PDB file of C-alpha atoms in Angstrom:
ATOM      1  CA  UNK A   1       5.074  21.121  10.777  1.00 87.00           C
ATOM      2  CA  UNK A   2       7.296  18.351   9.462  1.00 87.00           C
ATOM      3  CA  UNK A   3       7.174  18.310   5.720  1.00 94.00           C
ATOM      4  CA  UNK A   4       8.859  17.597   2.431  1.00 97.00           C
ATOM      5  CA  UNK A   5       8.175  20.311  -0.120  1.00 97.00           C
ATOM      6  CA  UNK A   6       8.499  19.802  -3.854  1.00 97.00           C
ATOM      7  CA  UNK A   7       8.299  22.436  -6.574  1.00 97.00           C
ATOM      8  CA  UNK A   8       6.860  22.707  -9.090  1.00 97.00           C
ATOM      9  CA  UNK A   9       3.846  20.491  -8.442  1.00 97.00           C
ATOM     10  CA  UNK A  10       2.814  20.564 -12.090  1.00 97.00           C
ATOM     11  CA  UNK A  11       4.933  21.300 -15.129  1.00 96.00           C
ATOM     12  CA  UNK A  12       4.611  20.906 -18.875  1.00 96.00           C
ATOM     13  CA  UNK A  13       7.876  21.410 -20.698  1.00 95.00           C
ATOM     14  CA  UNK A  14       9.409  20.757 -24.086  1.00 97.00           C
ATOM     15  CA  UNK A  15      11.985  18.196 -25.070  1.00 97.00           C
ATOM     16  CA  UNK A  16      15.516  19.307 -24.372  1.00 97.00           C
ATOM     17  CA  UNK A  17      14.751  22.253 -22.104  1.00 97.00           C
ATOM     18  CA  UNK A  18      16.664  21.819 -18.864  1.00 97.00           C
ATOM     19  CA  UNK A  19      14.582  21.805 -15.732  1.00 97.00           C
ATOM     20  CA  UNK A  20      15.058  21.377 -12.006  1.00 98.00           C
ATOM     21  CA  UNK A  21      12.555  20.001  -9.535  1.00 98.00           C
ATOM     22  CA  UNK A  22      13.370  21.222  -6.059  1.00 98.00           C
ATOM     23  CA  UNK A  23      12.918  19.254  -2.857  1.00 98.00           C
ATOM     24  CA  UNK A  24      13.325  20.630   0.637  1.00 98.00           C
ATOM     25  CA  UNK A  25      12.757  19.050   4.051  1.00 97.00           C
ATOM     26  CA  UNK A  26      12.598  20.763   7.437  1.00 96.00           C
ATOM     27  CA  UNK A  27      13.318  17.778   9.677  1.00 94.00           C
ATOM     28  CA  UNK A  28      17.117  17.695   9.551  1.00 94.00           C
ATOM     29  CA  UNK A  29      16.917  14.286   7.876  1.00 94.00           C
ATOM     30  CA  UNK A  30      20.104  12.707   6.605  1.00 93.00           C
ATOM     31  CA  UNK A  31      18.531  10.504   3.948  1.00 94.00           C
ATOM     32  CA  UNK A  32      16.761  11.856   0.870  1.00 96.00           C
ATOM     33  CA  UNK A  33      15.574  10.148  -2.266  1.00 96.00           C
ATOM     34  CA  UNK A  34      13.810  10.687  -5.559  1.00 98.00           C
ATOM     35  CA  UNK A  35      11.284   8.286  -7.078  1.00 97.00           C
ATOM     36  CA  UNK A  36       9.296   8.267 -10.257  1.00 97.00           C
ATOM     37  CA  UNK A  37       5.953   6.569 -10.606  1.00 96.00           C
ATOM     38  CA  UNK A  38       4.486   5.353 -13.860  1.00 94.00           C
ATOM     39  CA  UNK A  39       1.249   3.420 -14.358  1.00 87.00           C
ATOM     40  CA  UNK A  40       1.641  -0.209 -13.334  1.00 82.00           C
ATOM     41  CA  UNK A  41       5.250   0.205 -12.239  1.00 84.00           C
ATOM     42  CA  UNK A  42       5.035   1.347  -8.637  1.00 87.00           C
ATOM     43  CA  UNK A  43       7.668   3.759  -7.366  1.00 93.00           C
ATOM     44  CA  UNK A  44      11.122   3.364  -8.865  1.00 95.00           C
ATOM     45  CA  UNK A  45      14.074   4.973  -7.202  1.00 95.00           C
ATOM     46  CA  UNK A  46      16.086   7.430  -9.286  1.00 97.00           C
ATOM     47  CA  UNK A  47      18.792   8.658  -6.885  1.00 97.00           C
ATOM     48  CA  UNK A  48      19.301   8.742  -3.171  1.00 96.00           C
ATOM     49  CA  UNK A  49      21.549  10.562  -0.748  1.00 95.00           C
ATOM     50  CA  UNK A  50      22.735   9.237   2.594  1.00 93.00           C
ATOM     51  CA  UNK A  51      24.004  12.670   3.683  1.00 93.00           C
ATOM     52  CA  UNK A  52      25.460  15.944   2.422  1.00 95.00           C
ATOM     53  CA  UNK A  53      27.709  15.416  -0.597  1.00 94.00           C
ATOM     54  CA  UNK A  54      26.897  11.676  -0.608  1.00 94.00           C
ATOM     55  CA  UNK A  55      24.675  10.623  -3.492  1.00 96.00           C
ATOM     56  CA  UNK A  56      24.177   7.341  -5.313  1.00 95.00           C
ATOM     57  CA  UNK A  57      22.232   5.930  -8.212  1.00 95.00           C
ATOM     58  CA  UNK A  58      18.987   4.134  -7.669  1.00 93.00           C
ATOM     59  CA  UNK A  59      17.361   1.791 -10.142  1.00 92.00           C
ATOM     60  CA  UNK A  60      16.530   4.257 -12.937  1.00 95.00           C
ATOM     61  CA  UNK A  61      19.130   7.081 -12.882  1.00 97.00           C
ATOM     62  CA  UNK A  62      19.543   7.581 -16.649  1.00 97.00           C
ATOM     63  CA  UNK A  63      18.735  11.113 -17.770  1.00 97.00           C
ATOM     64  CA  UNK A  64      18.784  12.572 -14.253  1.00 98.00           C
ATOM     65  CA  UNK A  65      21.265  14.351 -12.012  1.00 98.00           C
ATOM     66  CA  UNK A  66      21.116  15.297  -8.356  1.00 98.00           C
ATOM     67  CA  UNK A  67      23.151  17.268  -5.880  1.00 96.00           C
ATOM     68  CA  UNK A  68      23.215  17.470  -2.089  1.00 97.00           C
ATOM     69  CA  UNK A  69      25.112  20.585  -1.124  1.00 97.00           C
ATOM     70  CA  UNK A  70      23.136  21.178   2.031  1.00 97.00           C
ATOM     71  CA  UNK A  71      21.173  18.855   4.241  1.00 96.00           C
ATOM     72  CA  UNK A  72      17.704  20.218   3.615  1.00 97.00           C
ATOM     73  CA  UNK A  73      17.747  20.339  -0.193  1.00 98.00           C
ATOM     74  CA  UNK A  74      17.959  17.619  -2.810  1.00 98.00           C
ATOM     75  CA  UNK A  75      17.134  18.958  -6.288  1.00 98.00           C
ATOM     76  CA  UNK A  76      16.450  16.681  -9.241  1.00 98.00           C
ATOM     77  CA  UNK A  77      17.888  17.944 -12.516  1.00 98.00           C
ATOM     78  CA  UNK A  78      16.789  16.901 -15.977  1.00 97.00           C
ATOM     79  CA  UNK A  79      19.496  18.267 -18.268  1.00 96.00           C
ATOM     80  CA  UNK A  80      17.707  17.380 -21.507  1.00 97.00           C
ATOM     81  CA  UNK A  81      14.231  16.077 -20.776  1.00 97.00           C
ATOM     82  CA  UNK A  82      12.632  13.582 -23.124  1.00 97.00           C
ATOM     83  CA  UNK A  83       9.020  12.402 -23.414  1.00 97.00           C
ATOM     84  CA  UNK A  84       9.854   9.127 -21.628  1.00 96.00           C
ATOM     85  CA  UNK A  85      10.546  11.184 -18.511  1.00 98.00           C
ATOM     86  CA  UNK A  86       6.900  12.179 -18.350  1.00 97.00           C
ATOM     87  CA  UNK A  87       5.946  10.865 -14.937  1.00 97.00           C
ATOM     88  CA  UNK A  88       4.866  11.585 -11.388  1.00 97.00           C
ATOM     89  CA  UNK A  89       7.906  12.310  -9.209  1.00 98.00           C
ATOM     90  CA  UNK A  90       8.139  11.957  -5.456  1.00 98.00           C
ATOM     91  CA  UNK A  91      10.850  13.234  -3.166  1.00 97.00           C
ATOM     92  CA  UNK A  92      11.241  11.541   0.202  1.00 96.00           C
ATOM     93  CA  UNK A  93      13.344  11.954   3.312  1.00 95.00           C
ATOM     94  CA  UNK A  94      14.122   9.885   6.376  1.00 92.00           C
ATOM     95  CA  UNK A  95      16.092  10.477   9.538  1.00 89.00           C
ATOM     96  CA  UNK A  96      18.705   7.815   8.819  1.00 83.00           C
ATOM     97  CA  UNK A  97      18.719   5.402   5.921  1.00 83.00           C
ATOM     98  CA  UNK A  98      15.855   4.148   3.823  1.00 81.00           C
ATOM     99  CA  UNK A  99      13.585   3.227   6.704  1.00 78.00           C
ATOM    100  CA  UNK A 100      10.058   2.869   5.466  1.00 72.00           C
ATOM    101  CA  UNK A 101       8.424   3.603   8.798  1.00 73.00           C
ATOM    102  CA  UNK A 102      10.093   6.991   9.206  1.00 81.00           C
ATOM    103  CA  UNK A 103      10.120   8.151   5.632  1.00 89.00           C
ATOM    104  CA  UNK A 104       8.241  11.281   4.641  1.00 92.00           C
ATOM    105  CA  UNK A 105       7.035  11.830   1.095  1.00 95.00           C
ATOM    106  CA  UNK A 106       6.465  15.057  -0.717  1.00 97.00           C
ATOM    107  CA  UNK A 107       3.145  15.621  -2.458  1.00 96.00           C
ATOM    108  CA  UNK A 108       4.521  14.747  -5.853  1.00 97.00           C
ATOM    109  CA  UNK A 109       5.396  16.626  -9.003  1.00 97.00           C
ATOM    110  CA  UNK A 110       3.569  15.908 -12.230  1.00 97.00           C
ATOM    111  CA  UNK A 111       5.942  16.392 -15.130  1.00 97.00           C
ATOM    112  CA  UNK A 112       4.929  16.252 -18.785  1.00 97.00           C
ATOM    113  CA  UNK A 113       7.565  16.480 -21.528  1.00 97.00           C
ATOM    114  CA  UNK A 114       6.225  17.156 -25.004  1.00 97.00           C
TER     115      UNK A 114
ATOM    116  CA  UNK P   1      18.582  -5.534  -9.274  1.00 60.00           C
ATOM    117  CA  UNK P   2      16.549  -6.196  -6.167  1.00 66.00           C
ATOM    118  CA  UNK P   3      12.964  -7.027  -6.981  1.00 89.00           C
ATOM    119  CA  UNK P   4       9.694  -6.779  -5.152  1.00 93.00           C
ATOM    120  CA  UNK P   5       6.787  -8.504  -6.842  1.00 94.00           C
ATOM    121  CA  UNK P   6       3.103  -8.048  -6.243  1.00 93.00           C
ATOM    122  CA  UNK P   7      -0.018  -9.350  -7.909  1.00 83.00           C
ATOM    123  CA  UNK P   8      -1.092  -6.354  -9.958  1.00 73.00           C
ATOM    124  CA  UNK P   9      -4.773  -7.112  -9.586  1.00 79.00           C
ATOM    125  CA  UNK P  10      -7.147  -5.484  -9.738  1.00 91.00           C
ATOM    126  CA  UNK P  11      -8.612  -7.176  -6.698  1.00 95.00           C
ATOM    127  CA  UNK P  12     -12.282  -6.725  -5.864  1.00 96.00           C
ATOM    128  CA  UNK P  13     -13.897  -7.802  -2.615  1.00 96.00           C
ATOM    129  CA  UNK P  14     -17.347  -7.117  -1.172  1.00 97.00           C
ATOM    130  CA  UNK P  15     -17.708  -4.821   1.799  1.00 97.00           C
ATOM    131  CA  UNK P  16     -17.062  -6.678   5.057  1.00 97.00           C
ATOM    132  CA  UNK P  17     -14.900  -9.363   3.448  1.00 97.00           C
ATOM    133  CA  UNK P  18     -11.205 -10.044   3.990  1.00 97.00           C
ATOM    134  CA  UNK P  19      -8.819  -8.696   1.375  1.00 97.00           C
ATOM    135  CA  UNK P  20      -5.545 -10.553   0.988  1.00 96.00           C
ATOM    136  CA  UNK P  21      -2.543  -8.884  -0.662  1.00 97.00           C
ATOM    137  CA  UNK P  22       0.698 -10.692  -1.383  1.00 96.00           C
ATOM    138  CA  UNK P  23       4.284  -9.717  -2.037  1.00 96.00           C
ATOM    139  CA  UNK P  24       7.549 -11.546  -2.675  1.00 96.00           C
ATOM    140  CA  UNK P  25      11.055 -10.115  -2.604  1.00 95.00           C
ATOM    141  CA  UNK P  26      14.364 -11.247  -4.000  1.00 93.00           C
ATOM    142  CA  UNK P  27      16.968  -9.811  -1.595  1.00 89.00           C
ATOM    143  CA  UNK P  28      17.521 -12.256   1.264  1.00 90.00           C
ATOM    144  CA  UNK P  29      19.381  -9.527   3.149  1.00 88.00           C
ATOM    145  CA  UNK P  30      16.259  -7.399   3.430  1.00 88.00           C
ATOM    146  CA  UNK P  31      15.440  -6.485   6.997  1.00 86.00           C
ATOM    147  CA  UNK P  32      12.341  -4.321   6.988  1.00 91.00           C
ATOM    148  CA  UNK P  33       9.034  -4.680   5.214  1.00 94.00           C
ATOM    149  CA  UNK P  34       6.292  -2.123   4.703  1.00 94.00           C
ATOM    150  CA  UNK P  35       2.807  -1.754   3.339  1.00 95.00           C
ATOM    151  CA  UNK P  36       1.668   1.573   1.974  1.00 95.00           C
ATOM    152  CA  UNK P  37      -1.709   2.700   0.756  1.00 96.00           C
ATOM    153  CA  UNK P  38      -1.847   5.136  -2.126  1.00 95.00           C
ATOM    154  CA  UNK P  39      -4.839   6.961  -3.492  1.00 93.00           C
ATOM    155  CA  UNK P  40      -4.679   8.040  -7.106  1.00 89.00           C
ATOM    156  CA  UNK P  41      -2.282  10.940  -7.595  1.00 87.00           C
ATOM    157  CA  UNK P  42      -1.406  11.142  -3.910  1.00 93.00           C
ATOM    158  CA  UNK P  43       1.733  10.266  -2.019  1.00 95.00           C
ATOM    159  CA  UNK P  44       1.974   6.848  -0.347  1.00 94.00           C
ATOM    160  CA  UNK P  45       0.965   6.579   3.295  1.00 93.00           C
ATOM    161  CA  UNK P  46       2.342   3.932   5.624  1.00 91.00           C
ATOM    162  CA  UNK P  47      -0.176   1.511   7.094  1.00 93.00           C
ATOM    163  CA  UNK P  48       1.946  -1.366   8.443  1.00 91.00           C
ATOM    164  CA  UNK P  49       5.537  -2.385   8.949  1.00 92.00           C
ATOM    165  CA  UNK P  50       7.011  -5.690  10.077  1.00 94.00           C
ATOM    166  CA  UNK P  51      10.535  -6.802  10.882  1.00 91.00           C
ATOM    167  CA  UNK P  52      10.201 -10.296  12.340  1.00 92.00           C
ATOM    168  CA  UNK P  53       8.757 -13.538  11.053  1.00 94.00           C
ATOM    169  CA  UNK P  54       5.137 -14.091  11.974  1.00 95.00           C
ATOM    170  CA  UNK P  55       2.079 -11.916  12.204  1.00 96.00           C
ATOM    171  CA  UNK P  56       1.630  -8.335  13.301  1.00 96.00           C
ATOM    172  CA  UNK P  57      -1.833  -6.934  13.864  1.00 96.00           C
ATOM    173  CA  UNK P  58      -2.964  -3.323  13.941  1.00 95.00           C
ATOM    174  CA  UNK P  59      -6.704  -2.805  14.015  1.00 96.00           C
ATOM    175  CA  UNK P  60      -8.208  -4.310  10.877  1.00 97.00           C
ATOM    176  CA  UNK P  61      -4.795  -4.870   9.308  1.00 97.00           C
ATOM    177  CA  UNK P  62      -2.511  -7.879   9.745  1.00 97.00           C
ATOM    178  CA  UNK P  63       0.916  -8.144   8.166  1.00 97.00           C
ATOM    179  CA  UNK P  64       2.513 -11.544   7.802  1.00 97.00           C
ATOM    180  CA  UNK P  65       6.202 -12.169   7.129  1.00 97.00           C
ATOM    181  CA  UNK P  66       7.972 -15.372   6.162  1.00 96.00           C
ATOM    182  CA  UNK P  67      11.643 -14.653   5.544  1.00 94.00           C
ATOM    183  CA  UNK P  68      12.446 -18.240   4.557  1.00 94.00           C
ATOM    184  CA  UNK P  69       9.928 -18.017   1.716  1.00 95.00           C
ATOM    185  CA  UNK P  70      10.725 -14.325   1.087  1.00 95.00           C
ATOM    186  CA  UNK P  71       7.070 -13.554   1.332  1.00 95.00           C
ATOM    187  CA  UNK P  72       5.084 -10.812   3.021  1.00 97.00           C
ATOM    188  CA  UNK P  73       1.341 -10.330   2.974  1.00 97.00           C
ATOM    189  CA  UNK P  74      -1.322  -7.946   4.182  1.00 97.00           C
ATOM    190  CA  UNK P  75      -4.782  -8.926   5.313  1.00 97.00           C
ATOM    191  CA  UNK P  76      -7.518  -6.330   5.619  1.00 97.00           C
ATOM    192  CA  UNK P  77     -10.459  -7.551   7.678  1.00 98.00           C
ATOM    193  CA  UNK P  78     -13.959  -6.085   7.438  1.00 98.00           C
ATOM    194  CA  UNK P  79     -13.011  -4.266   4.241  1.00 97.00           C
ATOM    195  CA  UNK P  80     -14.635  -0.884   3.717  1.00 97.00           C
ATOM    196  CA  UNK P  81     -15.191   1.089   0.503  1.00 96.00           C
ATOM    197  CA  UNK P  82     -12.719   3.646   1.895  1.00 95.00           C
ATOM    198  CA  UNK P  83     -10.037   0.926   1.712  1.00 96.00           C
ATOM    199  CA  UNK P  84     -10.261   1.089  -2.074  1.00 96.00           C
ATOM    200  CA  UNK P  85      -6.791   2.184  -3.163  1.00 96.00           C
ATOM    201  CA  UNK P  86      -3.530   0.835  -4.497  1.00 95.00           C
ATOM    202  CA  UNK P  87      -1.460  -1.044  -1.934  1.00 96.00           C
ATOM    203  CA  UNK P  88       2.296  -0.940  -2.277  1.00 96.00           C
ATOM    204  CA  UNK P  89       4.679  -3.413  -0.723  1.00 96.00           C
ATOM    205  CA  UNK P  90       8.124  -1.993   0.035  1.00 94.00           C
ATOM    206  CA  UNK P  91      11.345  -3.533   1.295  1.00 94.00           C
ATOM    207  CA  UNK P  92      14.414  -1.894   2.818  1.00 90.00           C
ATOM    208  CA  UNK P  93      17.674  -3.369   1.627  1.00 82.00           C
ATOM    209  CA  UNK P  94      20.051  -4.952   4.109  1.00 76.00           C
ATOM    210  CA  UNK P  95      22.308  -1.903   3.847  1.00 81.00           C
ATOM    211  CA  UNK P  96      19.341   0.418   4.557  1.00 80.00           C
ATOM    212  CA  UNK P  97      20.324   2.414   1.493  1.00 85.00           C
ATOM    213  CA  UNK P  98      17.294   1.687  -0.626  1.00 89.00           C
ATOM    214  CA  UNK P  99      13.562   1.295  -0.156  1.00 91.00           C
ATOM    215  CA  UNK P 100      12.290  -0.735  -3.089  1.00 92.00           C
ATOM    216  CA  UNK P 101       8.625  -0.797  -4.005  1.00 94.00           C
ATOM    217  CA  UNK P 102       6.503  -3.354  -5.756  1.00 94.00           C
ATOM    218  CA  UNK P 103       4.251  -2.304  -8.609  1.00 93.00           C
ATOM    219  CA  UNK P 104       1.209  -2.225  -6.337  1.00 94.00           C
ATOM    220  CA  UNK P 105      -2.122  -4.038  -6.143  1.00 95.00           C
ATOM    221  CA  UNK P 106      -5.261  -2.087  -6.887  1.00 94.00           C
ATOM    222  CA  UNK P 107      -8.004  -2.978  -4.417  1.00 96.00           C
ATOM    223  CA  UNK P 108     -11.684  -2.163  -4.892  1.00 96.00           C
ATOM    224  CA  UNK P 109     -14.127  -2.782  -2.057  1.00 97.00           C
ATOM    225  CA  UNK P 110     -17.652  -3.031  -3.409  1.00 96.00           C
ATOM    226  CA  UNK P 111     -20.503  -1.635  -1.265  1.00 93.00           C
TER     227      UNK P 111
END
């Protein structure tokens, strides 16, 4: 089954404690992306990757890091989380480029920073 | 920064009516336009996409695109209570590097 898997799905953490949200896809997609969603703000792109070792900033990259060492994985790293990073996070992948009709979303990760 | 604007709503329509959702975008190089439906706490699901000016119909849904006005809309005919959700407009940049979402319009269909 084609899927994008995110972990953890739910996390409460404390300010400053480094955390990683993993994202894995099993479709051999080249394109992967992270979004955050806050009430009234839709989905805002954090980082995206066009292929292995190719990553770029989206619209709200501050406070986040990513890596793309292998095609299937695209982890999101919060080196020093702060309460304003409390949000719902979605990972997404697409065969080639940010094509909205072939993009697959993960189920989302609820992150609370206290 | 490329922008996609939607009326935030909320929008309420009676069951059986037509719901009209609107979206404008700022990047004239945008090539592809999408409408997603999102239930609370769930991931977005694609319901329509359109690439060319004009109308595209799929069942009860019609997407309309006017590139000159940088405007895309979604009509939902014979609205059902199960259509109650947030509808997100999304636009792929000309470079196909980014899919940018609007803030969404919350639709409630009243029985």
